[in-house]
Short mmCIF file of C-alpha atoms and ligand atoms in Angstrom, two decimals:
data_model
loop_
_atom_site.label_atom_id
_atom_site.label_comp_id
_atom_site.label_asym_id
_atom_site.label_seq_id
_atom_site.Cartn_x
_atom_site.Cartn_y
_atom_site.Cartn_z
CA MET A 27 234.41 -95.49 319.76
CA ALA A 28 234.14 -96.53 323.40
CA ARG A 29 233.02 -100.09 324.01
CA ARG A 30 229.35 -100.32 324.74
CA LYS A 31 228.27 -101.74 328.06
CA GLN A 32 226.70 -105.17 327.72
CA ILE A 33 223.36 -105.43 329.47
CA TYR A 34 222.25 -108.93 328.61
CA GLU A 35 223.33 -111.91 326.53
CA GLY A 36 220.65 -114.18 325.16
CA LYS A 37 220.83 -117.24 322.95
CA ALA A 38 220.82 -115.43 319.61
CA LYS A 39 221.42 -111.80 320.56
CA VAL A 40 223.43 -109.56 322.84
CA ILE A 41 221.91 -106.36 324.21
CA PHE A 42 224.14 -103.34 324.80
CA GLU A 43 223.50 -99.95 326.28
CA GLY A 44 222.36 -97.53 323.58
CA PRO A 45 223.95 -94.21 322.60
CA GLU A 46 221.21 -92.22 324.30
CA PRO A 47 218.92 -92.87 327.27
CA GLY A 48 215.93 -95.04 326.46
CA THR A 49 217.74 -96.88 323.66
CA LEU A 50 219.51 -100.21 323.39
CA VAL A 51 221.66 -101.85 320.75
CA GLN A 52 220.65 -105.35 319.66
CA TYR A 53 223.57 -107.40 318.30
CA PHE A 54 222.60 -110.46 316.24
CA LYS A 55 224.85 -113.50 316.74
CA ASP A 56 225.30 -116.52 314.48
CA ASP A 57 224.61 -118.82 317.45
CA ALA A 58 221.59 -121.07 317.22
CA THR A 59 219.93 -123.14 319.90
CA ALA A 60 216.97 -125.48 319.89
CA PHE A 61 215.06 -127.79 322.20
CA ASN A 62 215.48 -125.50 325.19
CA ASN A 63 219.25 -125.15 324.73
CA LYS A 64 219.91 -128.88 324.39
CA LYS A 65 221.05 -128.43 320.79
CA LYS A 66 223.61 -125.72 320.09
CA GLY A 67 225.37 -124.64 316.94
CA THR A 68 226.25 -121.80 314.62
CA ILE A 69 224.67 -120.78 311.37
CA THR A 70 227.23 -118.73 309.46
CA GLY A 71 225.85 -115.34 308.49
CA LYS A 72 222.55 -115.85 310.35
CA GLY A 73 223.04 -112.75 312.50
CA VAL A 74 223.57 -110.53 309.48
CA LEU A 75 220.51 -111.92 307.72
CA ASN A 76 218.24 -111.80 310.78
CA ASN A 77 219.28 -108.20 311.45
CA ARG A 78 218.19 -107.29 307.91
CA ILE A 79 215.05 -109.44 307.85
CA SER A 80 213.86 -108.20 311.25
CA GLU A 81 214.56 -104.58 310.25
CA TYR A 82 212.53 -105.01 307.08
CA LEU A 83 209.56 -106.73 308.72
CA MET A 84 209.42 -104.33 311.70
CA MET A 85 209.52 -101.35 309.32
CA LYS A 86 206.68 -102.80 307.29
CA LEU A 87 204.64 -103.38 310.45
CA GLU A 88 205.27 -99.79 311.59
CA GLU A 89 203.88 -98.67 308.23
CA ILE A 90 200.55 -100.34 309.01
CA GLY A 91 200.45 -98.80 312.47
CA ILE A 92 201.86 -101.53 314.68
CA PRO A 93 204.22 -99.89 317.20
CA THR A 94 207.62 -101.63 317.39
CA HIS A 95 210.86 -101.12 319.28
CA PHE A 96 212.87 -100.83 316.05
CA VAL A 97 214.58 -97.46 315.49
CA ARG A 98 217.22 -98.07 312.83
CA ARG A 99 219.83 -100.53 311.69
CA LEU A 100 223.33 -99.45 312.69
CA ASN A 101 225.49 -101.92 310.79
CA MET A 102 225.65 -105.54 309.57
CA ARG A 103 224.85 -107.06 312.94
CA GLU A 104 223.42 -104.28 315.08
CA GLN A 105 220.22 -102.33 315.31
CA LEU A 106 219.13 -99.50 317.57
CA VAL A 107 215.93 -100.23 319.45
CA LYS A 108 213.81 -98.51 322.07
CA GLU A 109 214.38 -99.77 325.60
CA VAL A 110 211.33 -101.62 326.86
CA GLU A 111 210.41 -103.81 329.80
CA ILE A 112 209.91 -107.20 328.20
CA ILE A 113 206.62 -108.89 329.10
CA PRO A 114 207.60 -112.50 329.94
CA VAL A 115 205.06 -114.03 327.56
CA GLU A 116 205.78 -115.53 324.14
CA VAL A 117 202.79 -115.14 321.84
CA VAL A 118 202.63 -117.85 319.15
CA VAL A 119 200.24 -117.60 316.21
CA ARG A 120 199.67 -120.68 314.07
CA ASN A 121 198.05 -121.06 310.67
CA ILE A 122 199.25 -124.55 309.77
CA ALA A 123 200.03 -127.35 312.25
CA ALA A 124 203.74 -127.92 312.84
CA GLY A 125 206.12 -128.49 315.74
CA SER A 126 204.68 -128.70 319.22
CA ILE A 127 200.99 -128.40 318.25
CA SER A 128 201.34 -131.34 315.87
CA GLU A 129 202.87 -133.42 318.66
CA ARG A 130 200.47 -132.27 321.38
CA PHE A 131 197.30 -133.04 319.43
CA ALA A 132 198.65 -135.61 316.94
CA ILE A 133 197.80 -133.40 313.98
CA PRO A 134 199.93 -134.25 310.93
CA GLU A 135 202.40 -131.49 310.16
CA GLY A 136 201.13 -129.37 307.29
CA THR A 137 197.43 -129.58 308.21
CA ARG A 138 195.83 -126.16 307.78
CA LEU A 139 194.19 -125.17 311.05
CA PRO A 140 190.45 -124.33 311.00
CA ARG A 141 191.40 -120.80 311.98
CA SER A 142 194.51 -119.05 313.25
CA ILE A 143 195.25 -120.30 316.75
CA VAL A 144 196.99 -118.13 319.32
CA GLU A 145 198.95 -119.65 322.20
CA TYR A 146 200.84 -118.12 325.11
CA TYR A 147 204.03 -119.49 326.65
CA TYR A 148 205.71 -118.29 329.84
CA LYS A 149 209.16 -117.00 328.87
CA ASN A 150 211.31 -118.94 331.33
CA ASP A 151 214.19 -121.11 330.15
CA GLN A 152 214.50 -122.97 333.47
CA LEU A 153 210.91 -124.14 333.11
CA GLY A 154 211.26 -124.78 329.37
CA ASP A 155 208.78 -122.05 328.35
CA PRO A 156 205.55 -123.79 329.49
CA LEU A 157 202.26 -123.35 327.65
CA ILE A 158 200.00 -121.04 329.66
CA SER A 159 196.54 -119.50 329.46
CA GLU A 160 195.40 -115.90 329.81
CA GLU A 161 194.43 -116.78 333.41
CA HIS A 162 198.08 -117.51 334.26
CA ILE A 163 199.22 -114.26 332.65
CA THR A 164 196.80 -112.06 334.56
CA GLY A 165 196.68 -114.19 337.72
CA PHE A 166 200.44 -114.20 338.20
CA GLY A 167 200.63 -110.54 337.20
CA TRP A 168 202.85 -110.98 334.12
CA ALA A 169 200.55 -108.61 332.21
CA ALA A 170 197.25 -106.82 332.81
CA ILE A 171 194.06 -107.85 331.03
CA HIS A 172 194.17 -104.85 328.69
CA GLU A 173 197.80 -105.65 327.86
CA VAL A 174 196.86 -109.23 326.95
CA ASP A 175 194.13 -107.82 324.68
CA GLU A 176 196.63 -105.50 323.03
CA MET A 177 199.16 -108.30 322.53
CA LEU A 178 196.47 -110.55 321.06
CA ASN A 179 195.18 -107.85 318.68
CA MET A 180 198.67 -106.91 317.54
CA ALA A 181 199.73 -110.56 317.09
CA LEU A 182 196.67 -111.21 314.89
CA ARG A 183 197.34 -108.09 312.81
CA VAL A 184 200.98 -109.13 312.41
CA ASN A 185 199.73 -112.53 311.27
CA ASP A 186 197.28 -111.08 308.72
CA TYR A 187 199.82 -108.69 307.30
CA LEU A 188 202.80 -111.04 307.21
CA SER A 189 200.76 -113.98 305.85
CA GLY A 190 199.79 -111.86 302.85
CA MET A 191 203.22 -110.38 302.42
CA PHE A 192 204.97 -113.76 302.49
CA LEU A 193 202.41 -115.35 300.18
CA GLY A 194 203.20 -112.60 297.68
CA ILE A 195 206.79 -113.91 297.53
CA GLY A 196 205.81 -117.58 297.41
CA ILE A 197 206.16 -118.38 301.12
CA LYS A 198 203.57 -119.79 303.56
CA LEU A 199 203.68 -118.33 307.06
CA VAL A 200 203.08 -121.53 309.04
CA ASP A 201 203.51 -120.04 312.52
CA PHE A 202 205.58 -117.50 314.40
CA LYS A 203 206.44 -116.23 317.88
CA VAL A 204 206.43 -112.60 318.96
CA GLU A 205 207.35 -110.83 322.17
CA PHE A 206 206.13 -107.50 323.48
CA GLY A 207 207.51 -104.90 325.86
CA ARG A 208 206.31 -101.90 327.83
CA LEU A 209 207.55 -98.54 326.59
CA PHE A 210 207.53 -95.92 329.37
CA HIS A 211 206.77 -92.51 327.90
CA GLU A 212 207.99 -89.34 329.59
CA ASN A 213 204.42 -88.21 330.29
CA GLY A 214 203.85 -91.39 332.31
CA ASP A 215 201.99 -93.30 329.58
CA ILE A 216 202.85 -96.97 329.23
CA GLN A 217 202.53 -98.44 325.75
CA VAL A 218 202.76 -102.10 324.75
CA ILE A 219 204.90 -102.43 321.61
CA LEU A 220 206.34 -105.24 319.52
CA ALA A 221 209.91 -106.10 320.59
CA ASP A 222 212.58 -108.80 320.12
CA GLU A 223 212.95 -109.89 316.48
CA LEU A 224 211.01 -111.30 313.55
CA SER A 225 213.13 -113.67 311.49
CA PRO A 226 213.36 -117.29 310.31
CA ASP A 227 214.58 -118.06 313.86
CA ASN A 228 211.08 -117.49 315.20
CA CYS A 229 208.82 -118.05 312.19
CA ARG A 230 208.09 -121.24 310.28
CA LEU A 231 208.29 -120.39 306.59
CA TRP A 232 207.56 -122.96 303.88
CA ASP A 233 207.93 -122.56 300.15
CA ALA A 234 204.37 -122.17 298.87
CA LYS A 235 204.85 -124.62 295.99
CA THR A 236 207.12 -127.31 297.41
CA ASN A 237 206.54 -126.91 301.19
CA GLU A 238 210.31 -126.86 301.56
CA LYS A 239 211.30 -125.47 304.96
CA MET A 240 213.02 -122.10 304.92
CA ASP A 241 213.48 -121.56 308.67
CA LYS A 242 215.17 -122.78 311.85
CA ASP A 243 213.55 -126.23 311.56
CA ARG A 244 216.37 -126.99 309.07
CA PHE A 245 218.77 -126.54 312.01
CA ARG A 246 216.52 -128.21 314.61
CA ARG A 247 216.07 -131.27 312.39
CA ASP A 248 219.61 -131.42 310.91
CA MET A 249 218.31 -130.94 307.38
CA GLY A 250 221.28 -128.92 306.12
CA GLY A 251 221.04 -125.90 303.85
CA VAL A 252 220.26 -123.61 306.78
CA GLU A 253 222.26 -120.58 305.61
CA GLU A 254 220.90 -120.96 302.10
CA ALA A 255 217.32 -121.04 303.38
CA TYR A 256 217.73 -117.84 305.43
CA GLN A 257 219.41 -116.21 302.43
CA GLU A 258 216.57 -117.24 300.17
CA VAL A 259 214.03 -115.62 302.51
CA ALA A 260 216.04 -112.39 302.42
CA ARG A 261 216.45 -112.62 298.66
CA ARG A 262 212.72 -113.03 298.09
CA LEU A 263 212.03 -110.10 300.41
CA GLY A 264 214.26 -108.08 298.08
CA ILE A 265 216.80 -107.20 300.75
CA LEU A 266 219.73 -109.35 299.69
CA PRO A 267 221.96 -108.49 296.75
CA GLU A 268 222.01 -111.47 294.36
CA SER A 269 225.73 -111.94 295.09
CA GLY A 270 225.28 -112.75 298.79
CA PRO A 271 224.74 -111.21 302.20
CA ALA A 272 226.99 -108.19 301.64
CA ASP A 273 226.13 -105.01 303.46
CA GLN A 274 225.56 -102.95 300.36
CA GLN A 275 222.11 -101.45 300.35
CA GLY A 276 219.13 -100.67 302.53
CA PRO A 277 215.93 -102.62 302.21
CA SER A 278 214.01 -102.00 299.02
CA THR A 279 210.26 -102.14 298.80
CA LEU A 280 208.66 -105.11 297.14
CA GLN A 281 207.31 -104.74 293.65
N1 UDP B 318 209.34 -120.37 318.77
C1 UDP B 318 210.32 -119.47 319.12
N2 UDP B 318 210.92 -119.59 320.34
C2 UDP B 318 210.60 -120.55 321.23
C3 UDP B 318 209.61 -121.48 320.87
C4 UDP B 318 209.00 -121.36 319.64
O1 UDP B 318 210.64 -118.57 318.36
O2 UDP B 318 211.18 -120.59 322.33
C5 UDP B 318 208.67 -120.26 317.47
C6 UDP B 318 209.07 -121.39 316.53
O3 UDP B 318 210.14 -121.02 315.71
C7 UDP B 318 207.81 -121.58 315.71
C8 UDP B 318 206.68 -121.17 316.67
O4 UDP B 318 207.28 -120.37 317.67
O5 UDP B 318 207.82 -120.69 314.61
C9 UDP B 318 205.95 -122.34 317.29
O6 UDP B 318 206.89 -123.18 317.89
P1 UDP B 318 206.47 -124.58 318.55
O7 UDP B 318 205.58 -124.33 319.72
O8 UDP B 318 205.94 -125.49 317.50
O9 UDP B 318 207.79 -125.12 319.20
P2 UDP B 318 209.01 -125.95 318.63
O10 UDP B 318 208.49 -126.98 317.70
O11 UDP B 318 209.86 -124.92 317.97
O12 UDP B 318 209.62 -126.49 319.87
#
């Protein structure tokens, strides 16, 4: 097969031209970064696991009517997605204080928040992804008011659905980050859909009983057992054969 043309290389993924117009191929790398690129490393097998985990979660979200860019998984590390124009806003939803919110407001990590809190960050590595308000998003023209409303509604639905789903497999969804993109339909309609990925790279996942971290914080904080934690998430989701991250079967539905 002819080599695909690379369109973009990010920190954890490479984007290639897709096989047909309006599609892209997302390749998941094992590379990991943290603290705005200051910490770099590799997590063996992460790309394979995130490809599977993101496929599974996006498919589940499609089932409840949340539009996503996911089309189908192509192989161990690649998935076919719809081409969108990424909105440069990271939407973070938090249920339990951890990471930057704990530092900013001196709330001990692990404190359940009075209600789910949504934050927006401007997606800009040079600026270190600054925290922004809806006023910045609409004022600077990064998204229209109705698009912000759609992103907010979808992010909250993702949170409700995933919180319940993870709790069912003994995992607390502490917080997560999602990104959205504009899908340009042939009839001229523009639709805001969920894009990027959903994986332990951009969610905080804690074991419901022990509060053990099962996400990228293990890498950020040099805790070790990073691969094992990602594998355990996949195993509990029912998408990892007991023997390891072999590419043997498609995702199975949870009992
Ligand atoms: N997050 C992310 N990408 C970023 C920043 C944050 O995926 O560039 C995720 C992170 O994994 C966590 C949530 O968003 O699940 C909230 O992150 P936080 O603001 O606490 O930042 P951090 O402590 O990771 O710097």
